[in-house]
Tab-separated table of C-alpha atoms in Angstrom:
chain	number	residue	atom	x	y	z
X	1	UNK	CA	-12.958	12.438	-0.856
X	2	UNK	CA	-9.748	11.194	-2.960
X	3	UNK	CA	-8.397	8.121	-3.472
X	4	UNK	CA	-5.052	6.459	-5.165
X	5	UNK	CA	-4.968	3.924	-7.460
X	6	UNK	CA	-1.700	1.709	-7.404
X	7	UNK	CA	-1.140	0.811	-11.178
X	8	UNK	CA	2.710	0.857	-11.469
X	9	UNK	CA	3.250	-2.906	-11.033
X	10	UNK	CA	4.788	-5.364	-13.617
X	11	UNK	CA	1.995	-7.828	-13.507
X	12	UNK	CA	4.096	-10.673	-13.785
X	13	UNK	CA	1.884	-13.250	-12.918
X	14	UNK	CA	-0.388	-11.889	-16.072
X	15	UNK	CA	2.560	-12.678	-18.440
X	16	UNK	CA	2.647	-13.328	-21.193
X	17	UNK	CA	-0.167	-10.974	-21.661
X	18	UNK	CA	1.246	-8.178	-19.901
X	19	UNK	CA	4.122	-8.072	-22.375
X	20	UNK	CA	1.588	-5.923	-24.517
X	21	UNK	CA	-0.555	-3.845	-21.534
X	22	UNK	CA	-0.292	-2.989	-18.150
X	23	UNK	CA	-2.467	-5.415	-16.005
X	24	UNK	CA	-4.962	-2.737	-15.241
X	25	UNK	CA	-5.723	-1.955	-18.863
X	26	UNK	CA	-6.533	-5.484	-19.692
X	27	UNK	CA	-9.877	-5.518	-21.745
X	28	UNK	CA	-13.162	-7.063	-20.254
X	29	UNK	CA	-16.153	-6.944	-22.526
X	30	UNK	CA	-13.663	-4.315	-24.724
X	31	UNK	CA	-12.852	-1.807	-21.483
X	32	UNK	CA	-10.025	-1.897	-19.527
X	33	UNK	CA	-10.555	-3.163	-15.571
X	34	UNK	CA	-9.185	0.254	-14.953
X	35	UNK	CA	-12.258	2.115	-16.227
X	36	UNK	CA	-14.292	-0.095	-14.413
X	37	UNK	CA	-12.714	0.670	-11.076
X	38	UNK	CA	-12.526	4.457	-11.973
X	39	UNK	CA	-16.255	4.816	-13.348
X	40	UNK	CA	-17.202	2.773	-9.782
X	41	UNK	CA	-15.336	5.281	-7.701
X	42	UNK	CA	-17.115	8.088	-9.386
X	43	UNK	CA	-20.377	6.429	-8.365
X	44	UNK	CA	-18.869	6.262	-5.091
X	45	UNK	CA	-18.803	10.095	-4.675
X	46	UNK	CA	-14.457	10.138	-5.767
X	47	UNK	CA	-14.289	12.508	-8.260
X	48	UNK	CA	-10.338	13.008	-7.275
X	49	UNK	CA	-7.930	10.546	-8.308
X	50	UNK	CA	-4.322	10.152	-8.493
X	51	UNK	CA	-2.674	6.611	-10.007
X	52	UNK	CA	0.936	6.053	-9.824
X	53	UNK	CA	2.590	4.767	-13.184
X	54	UNK	CA	5.796	2.961	-13.954
X	55	UNK	CA	5.378	0.116	-16.295
X	56	UNK	CA	4.038	0.997	-19.849
X	57	UNK	CA	2.810	4.447	-18.016
X	58	UNK	CA	2.009	6.137	-21.727
X	59	UNK	CA	-0.870	3.657	-22.446
X	60	UNK	CA	-2.619	4.652	-19.322
X	61	UNK	CA	-2.026	8.359	-19.685
X	62	UNK	CA	-3.288	8.442	-23.345
X	63	UNK	CA	-6.648	6.425	-23.058
X	64	UNK	CA	-7.896	8.181	-19.479
X	65	UNK	CA	-5.978	11.773	-20.128
X	66	UNK	CA	-7.121	14.198	-17.367
X	67	UNK	CA	-10.395	12.033	-16.540
X	68	UNK	CA	-12.781	14.862	-18.251
X	69	UNK	CA	-14.192	12.283	-20.191
X	70	UNK	CA	-15.043	10.045	-17.333
X	71	UNK	CA	-16.043	13.263	-15.446
X	72	UNK	CA	-13.658	12.884	-13.161
X	73	UNK	CA	-9.878	14.647	-12.434
X	74	UNK	CA	-7.010	12.278	-12.687
X	75	UNK	CA	-3.674	13.175	-11.489
X	76	UNK	CA	-0.784	10.806	-12.434
X	77	UNK	CA	2.419	10.090	-10.275
X	78	UNK	CA	4.872	8.540	-12.623
X	79	UNK	CA	7.878	6.475	-11.264
X	80	UNK	CA	11.203	6.292	-13.299
X	81	UNK	CA	12.141	3.593	-10.712
X	82	UNK	CA	9.401	1.417	-9.191
X	83	UNK	CA	9.016	2.965	-5.509
X	84	UNK	CA	6.901	0.013	-4.441
X	85	UNK	CA	3.323	0.173	-2.147
X	86	UNK	CA	4.355	2.728	0.558
X	87	UNK	CA	6.982	4.498	-1.471
X	88	UNK	CA	4.176	5.206	-3.866
X	89	UNK	CA	2.053	6.764	-1.680
X	90	UNK	CA	4.592	9.070	-0.009
X	91	UNK	CA	5.493	10.023	-3.804
X	92	UNK	CA	1.783	11.044	-4.151
X	93	UNK	CA	1.752	13.208	-0.806
X	94	UNK	CA	1.100	16.670	-2.122
X	95	UNK	CA	-2.192	15.446	-4.294
X	96	UNK	CA	-2.963	13.163	-0.557
X	97	UNK	CA	-2.414	15.099	2.351
X	98	UNK	CA	-5.282	17.268	2.692
X	99	UNK	CA	-7.571	14.934	4.006
X	100	UNK	CA	-8.584	10.948	4.424
X	101	UNK	CA	-7.946	9.393	0.941
X	102	UNK	CA	-8.584	5.696	-0.069
X	103	UNK	CA	-5.894	3.644	-1.983
X	104	UNK	CA	-7.108	0.754	-3.948
X	105	UNK	CA	-4.902	-1.791	-6.349
X	106	UNK	CA	-5.614	-1.691	-9.967
X	107	UNK	CA	-5.921	-5.376	-10.414
X	108	UNK	CA	-8.952	-5.936	-8.237
X	109	UNK	CA	-12.989	-6.071	-9.119
X	110	UNK	CA	-15.322	-5.179	-6.096
X	111	UNK	CA	-18.161	-4.049	-4.311
X	112	UNK	CA	-17.954	-1.647	-1.162
X	113	UNK	CA	-19.884	0.771	0.842
X	114	UNK	CA	-17.285	3.392	0.721
X	115	UNK	CA	-19.612	5.660	2.742
X	116	UNK	CA	-19.719	2.749	5.593
X	117	UNK	CA	-15.771	2.663	5.650
X	118	UNK	CA	-15.546	6.123	6.228
X	119	UNK	CA	-17.889	6.106	8.993
X	120	UNK	CA	-15.791	2.933	10.989
X	121	UNK	CA	-12.920	4.895	10.116
X	122	UNK	CA	-14.032	7.866	12.122
X	123	UNK	CA	-15.610	5.898	14.863
X	124	UNK	CA	-12.472	3.888	15.375
X	125	UNK	CA	-10.174	7.286	14.882
X	126	UNK	CA	-8.029	4.970	12.771
X	127	UNK	CA	-4.935	6.000	11.357
X	128	UNK	CA	-5.465	3.406	8.400
X	129	UNK	CA	-8.503	1.219	7.988
X	130	UNK	CA	-7.956	-1.967	5.994
X	131	UNK	CA	-10.564	-3.361	4.140
X	132	UNK	CA	-10.728	-7.031	4.993
X	133	UNK	CA	-12.677	-10.255	4.116
X	134	UNK	CA	-12.735	-13.902	5.330
X	135	UNK	CA	-12.060	-16.331	2.883
X	136	UNK	CA	-11.616	-20.231	3.263
X	137	UNK	CA	-8.328	-19.697	1.517
X	138	UNK	CA	-6.791	-16.978	3.789
X	139	UNK	CA	-3.654	-18.586	4.095
X	140	UNK	CA	-3.028	-18.298	0.400
X	141	UNK	CA	-3.195	-14.192	0.654
X	142	UNK	CA	-1.893	-13.633	3.954
X	143	UNK	CA	-3.394	-13.872	7.524
X	144	UNK	CA	-4.259	-10.678	8.937
X	145	UNK	CA	-6.380	-11.477	12.861
X	146	UNK	CA	-8.080	-8.466	14.248
X	147	UNK	CA	-9.756	-8.601	17.782
X	148	UNK	CA	-13.294	-8.205	18.698
X	149	UNK	CA	-13.077	-4.564	18.275
X	150	UNK	CA	-11.816	-4.923	14.687
X	151	UNK	CA	-7.897	-3.496	15.471
X	152	UNK	CA	-5.533	-5.489	13.659
X	153	UNK	CA	-3.306	-7.518	15.982
X	154	UNK	CA	-1.361	-9.789	13.557
X	155	UNK	CA	-0.471	-8.706	10.097
X	156	UNK	CA	1.115	-11.649	8.030
X	157	UNK	CA	4.041	-12.857	10.353
X	158	UNK	CA	4.115	-9.936	12.315
X	159	UNK	CA	2.299	-9.615	15.930
X	160	UNK	CA	2.392	-7.308	18.517
X	161	UNK	CA	-0.044	-9.412	21.272
X	162	UNK	CA	0.027	-12.987	21.549
X	163	UNK	CA	-2.036	-15.286	19.371
X	164	UNK	CA	-5.643	-15.207	20.862
X	165	UNK	CA	-8.367	-17.809	20.016
X	166	UNK	CA	-10.994	-15.122	19.531
X	167	UNK	CA	-8.994	-13.134	16.995
X	168	UNK	CA	-10.803	-13.491	13.267
X	169	UNK	CA	-8.529	-14.398	10.454
X	170	UNK	CA	-9.090	-12.410	7.250
X	171	UNK	CA	-7.480	-11.256	4.406
X	172	UNK	CA	-6.635	-7.587	2.679
X	173	UNK	CA	-8.619	-6.814	-0.407
X	174	UNK	CA	-5.975	-4.209	-1.493
X	175	UNK	CA	-8.392	-0.922	-0.571
X	176	UNK	CA	-7.172	1.105	2.461
X	177	UNK	CA	-8.379	4.459	3.933
X	178	UNK	CA	-5.861	6.523	5.197
X	179	UNK	CA	-5.455	9.402	7.483
X	180	UNK	CA	-3.223	12.204	6.119
X	181	UNK	CA	-0.848	11.844	9.160
X	182	UNK	CA	-0.294	8.248	8.470
X	183	UNK	CA	2.154	9.535	5.798
X	184	UNK	CA	4.502	10.792	8.570
X	185	UNK	CA	5.140	6.692	9.069
X	186	UNK	CA	6.409	6.053	5.609
X	187	UNK	CA	9.931	6.801	4.499
X	188	UNK	CA	10.773	10.229	2.877
X	189	UNK	CA	11.956	8.509	-0.551
X	190	UNK	CA	13.074	5.616	-2.259
X	191	UNK	CA	11.507	2.224	-2.138
X	192	UNK	CA	8.966	0.756	0.405
X	193	UNK	CA	6.606	-2.042	0.557
X	194	UNK	CA	3.819	-1.084	2.651
X	195	UNK	CA	3.470	-4.604	3.469
X	196	UNK	CA	6.706	-5.559	4.907
X	197	UNK	CA	7.749	-2.194	6.914
X	198	UNK	CA	5.006	-0.018	7.201
X	199	UNK	CA	1.958	-2.031	8.701
X	200	UNK	CA	4.517	-4.184	11.002
X	201	UNK	CA	5.804	-0.903	12.086
X	202	UNK	CA	2.465	0.659	12.899
X	203	UNK	CA	1.600	-2.750	14.992
X	204	UNK	CA	4.951	-2.309	16.620
X	205	UNK	CA	4.395	1.541	17.833
X	206	UNK	CA	1.109	0.418	18.913
X	207	UNK	CA	-0.746	2.761	16.590
X	208	UNK	CA	-4.619	2.774	15.574
X	209	UNK	CA	-4.434	0.214	12.379
X	210	UNK	CA	-8.095	-1.153	12.089
X	211	UNK	CA	-10.069	-3.870	9.578
X	212	UNK	CA	-12.960	-3.038	8.451
X	213	UNK	CA	-14.756	-6.505	7.046
X	214	UNK	CA	-16.725	-6.716	4.142
X	215	UNK	CA	-18.740	-9.356	2.684
X	216	UNK	CA	-19.376	-8.145	-0.827
X	217	UNK	CA	-18.220	-9.300	-4.063
X	218	UNK	CA	-14.410	-9.385	-4.618
X	219	UNK	CA	-11.845	-10.708	-6.830
X	220	UNK	CA	-7.992	-10.534	-7.664
X	221	UNK	CA	-7.477	-10.559	-11.208
X	222	UNK	CA	-3.841	-11.681	-10.832
X	223	UNK	CA	-3.596	-14.711	-13.170
X	224	UNK	CA	-4.899	-15.262	-16.840
X	225	UNK	CA	-7.603	-17.696	-15.014
X	226	UNK	CA	-9.122	-15.019	-12.908
X	227	UNK	CA	-9.062	-12.572	-16.152
X	228	UNK	CA	-11.430	-15.072	-18.008
X	229	UNK	CA	-13.007	-15.471	-15.298
X	230	UNK	CA	-13.739	-11.914	-14.089
X	231	UNK	CA	-15.084	-11.169	-17.361
X	232	UNK	CA	-17.834	-14.230	-16.810
X	233	UNK	CA	-18.696	-12.507	-13.457
X	234	UNK	CA	-18.900	-8.986	-15.202
X	235	UNK	CA	-21.348	-10.295	-18.125
X	236	UNK	CA	-23.317	-12.010	-15.302
X	237	UNK	CA	-23.964	-8.492	-13.350
X	238	UNK	CA	-22.348	-9.576	-10.237
X	239	UNK	CA	-19.930	-6.879	-10.275
X	240	UNK	CA	-19.537	-3.453	-11.393
X	241	UNK	CA	-22.880	-3.829	-12.571
X	242	UNK	CA	-23.610	-0.050	-12.540
X	243	UNK	CA	-20.871	1.457	-14.037
X	244	UNK	CA	-22.197	0.770	-17.370
X	245	UNK	CA	-19.177	-0.550	-18.881
X	246	UNK	CA	-21.060	-3.586	-19.909
X	247	UNK	CA	-24.327	-3.029	-21.391
X	248	UNK	CA	-26.154	-6.309	-23.582
X	249	UNK	CA	-26.571	-4.779	-27.220
X	250	UNK	CA	-30.389	-5.372	-28.205
X	251	UNK	CA	-30.795	-6.815	-31.764
X	252	UNK	CA	-26.937	-8.254	-32.033
X	253	UNK	CA	-27.991	-11.025	-34.183
X	254	UNK	CA	-29.484	-8.813	-36.497
X	255	UNK	CA	-26.218	-7.336	-37.192
X	256	UNK	CA	-24.582	-10.160	-38.716
X	257	UNK	CA	-26.151	-12.644	-41.685
X	258	UNK	CA	-25.676	-16.336	-41.179
X	259	UNK	CA	-24.048	-15.704	-37.419
X	260	UNK	CA	-25.460	-17.121	-34.600
X	261	UNK	CA	-25.139	-15.328	-31.465
X	262	UNK	CA	-25.789	-16.667	-28.201
X	263	UNK	CA	-25.739	-13.784	-25.405
X	264	UNK	CA	-23.662	-12.405	-23.388
X	265	UNK	CA	-21.552	-11.272	-26.074
X	266	UNK	CA	-19.668	-8.002	-26.715
X	267	UNK	CA	-18.555	-7.153	-30.296
X	268	UNK	CA	-16.401	-4.012	-30.960
X	269	UNK	CA	-16.384	-1.552	-33.878
X	270	UNK	CA	-15.344	-2.815	-37.368
X	271	UNK	CA	-15.608	-6.524	-36.883
X	272	UNK	CA	-16.444	-8.892	-39.403
X	273	UNK	CA	-17.769	-12.123	-38.755
X	274	UNK	CA	-18.497	-14.734	-41.810
X	275	UNK	CA	-21.156	-17.147	-42.139
X	276	UNK	CA	-21.549	-20.569	-40.106
X	277	UNK	CA	-19.801	-18.844	-36.603
X	278	UNK	CA	-21.407	-19.314	-33.569
X	279	UNK	CA	-20.489	-16.410	-30.836
X	280	UNK	CA	-20.767	-16.883	-27.576
X	281	UNK	CA	-21.743	-17.298	-24.700
X	282	UNK	CA	-19.363	-15.361	-22.452
X	283	UNK	CA	-17.354	-13.996	-25.332
X	284	UNK	CA	-16.064	-10.371	-25.807
X	285	UNK	CA	-14.910	-9.551	-29.633
X	286	UNK	CA	-12.385	-6.272	-29.838
X	287	UNK	CA	-12.040	-3.576	-32.646
X	288	UNK	CA	-11.197	-4.367	-36.040
X	289	UNK	CA	-11.492	-8.363	-35.770
X	290	UNK	CA	-12.209	-10.617	-38.384
X	291	UNK	CA	-13.714	-14.271	-37.577
X	292	UNK	CA	-13.568	-16.043	-40.795
X	293	UNK	CA	-16.830	-18.485	-41.935
X	294	UNK	CA	-17.590	-21.321	-39.585
X	295	UNK	CA	-15.705	-20.383	-36.618
X	296	UNK	CA	-16.910	-21.066	-32.959
X	297	UNK	CA	-16.245	-18.927	-29.814
X	298	UNK	CA	-17.101	-19.128	-26.408
X	299	UNK	CA	-16.029	-17.999	-22.950
X	300	UNK	CA	-13.092	-15.892	-24.567
X	301	UNK	CA	-11.515	-12.674	-24.920
X	302	UNK	CA	-10.318	-11.272	-28.295
X	303	UNK	CA	-8.059	-8.148	-27.981
X	304	UNK	CA	-8.039	-5.891	-30.844
X	305	UNK	CA	-6.883	-6.530	-34.497
X	306	UNK	CA	-7.514	-10.358	-33.750
X	307	UNK	CA	-8.018	-12.727	-37.039
X	308	UNK	CA	-9.321	-16.292	-36.197
X	309	UNK	CA	-9.155	-18.821	-39.492
X	310	UNK	CA	-12.003	-20.590	-40.718
X	311	UNK	CA	-13.746	-23.523	-38.751
X	312	UNK	CA	-11.479	-22.744	-35.879
X	313	UNK	CA	-12.809	-23.399	-32.412
X	314	UNK	CA	-12.051	-21.095	-29.766
X	315	UNK	CA	-13.399	-21.482	-25.968
X	316	UNK	CA	-11.686	-20.726	-22.521
X	317	UNK	CA	-9.006	-18.699	-24.305
X	318	UNK	CA	-7.503	-15.268	-24.713
X	319	UNK	CA	-6.412	-13.944	-28.110
X	320	UNK	CA	-3.908	-11.131	-27.615
X	321	UNK	CA	-1.906	-10.739	-30.512
X	322	UNK	CA	-2.112	-12.658	-34.161
X	323	UNK	CA	-0.980	-16.353	-33.818
X	324	UNK	CA	-1.135	-16.125	-30.160
X	325	UNK	CA	-3.971	-17.868	-28.123
X	326	UNK	CA	-3.718	-18.608	-24.561
X	327	UNK	CA	-5.872	-21.320	-23.406
X	328	UNK	CA	-6.778	-21.052	-20.051
């Protein structure tokens, strides 16, 4: 089984953070979100991945290279001009055309039984199976209605049948399983938004578009607030626990004299923390950081190469460049 990870976007909702890094490379407990996703896919038996790139592509390529260090194979589809979700998938057709494949957004954290989705897809002879979930704020994300057989009947504002009280209102998780035959419904080249063109087109033609409903963990890391919240969820073991990206270090307290460490905490390489400082809970400190004496740091993320002046109190914040702290 193969997968495509959509990582070409500009990350506008995460600015100013994404002025420096692509959204998928934002560190959580000192590991980029994209690494959590890739490791999770590998655990699920998906070893062949293509990632589409556009914004700051060298950062992603230089970090993951060919995927060998993670025990997988990574290909890249670089877009000189951004192609949109459908255009990006179509551009990777040569890699994807030989069997069913998953497409996954690069700014989400989730738990999913991929094998169960595959079985559901085969059982329904689906062209595309969208992974959906119920949510009390479903209107915020856009309503997708499915009937009792789990066939998609309404996609956002487009419907191929009259509204029905028995339809279940759901939202899209950013994960879908495609039959390669679905690529025939995509335009041959150029920009194309899958939500505005492809999915409504499938409904109009009456093609088999199904929805697999999951109640497992899901979070969209679309804002600085959700970015900080996700780190807390990962520290708490609610998502991506089996990836091994976050492992609580034992005896961390013994590494820094005169410093109080309140777990969970992640501390990178070559970090200096002066006496009288209190670190944690829910704090991560990147590589080459300098925390001067008497500081307090909790529920915060420090990227690499950050200096915190003495007696500073940093909480509910993201320090992403020296002298630049985003309070959330």
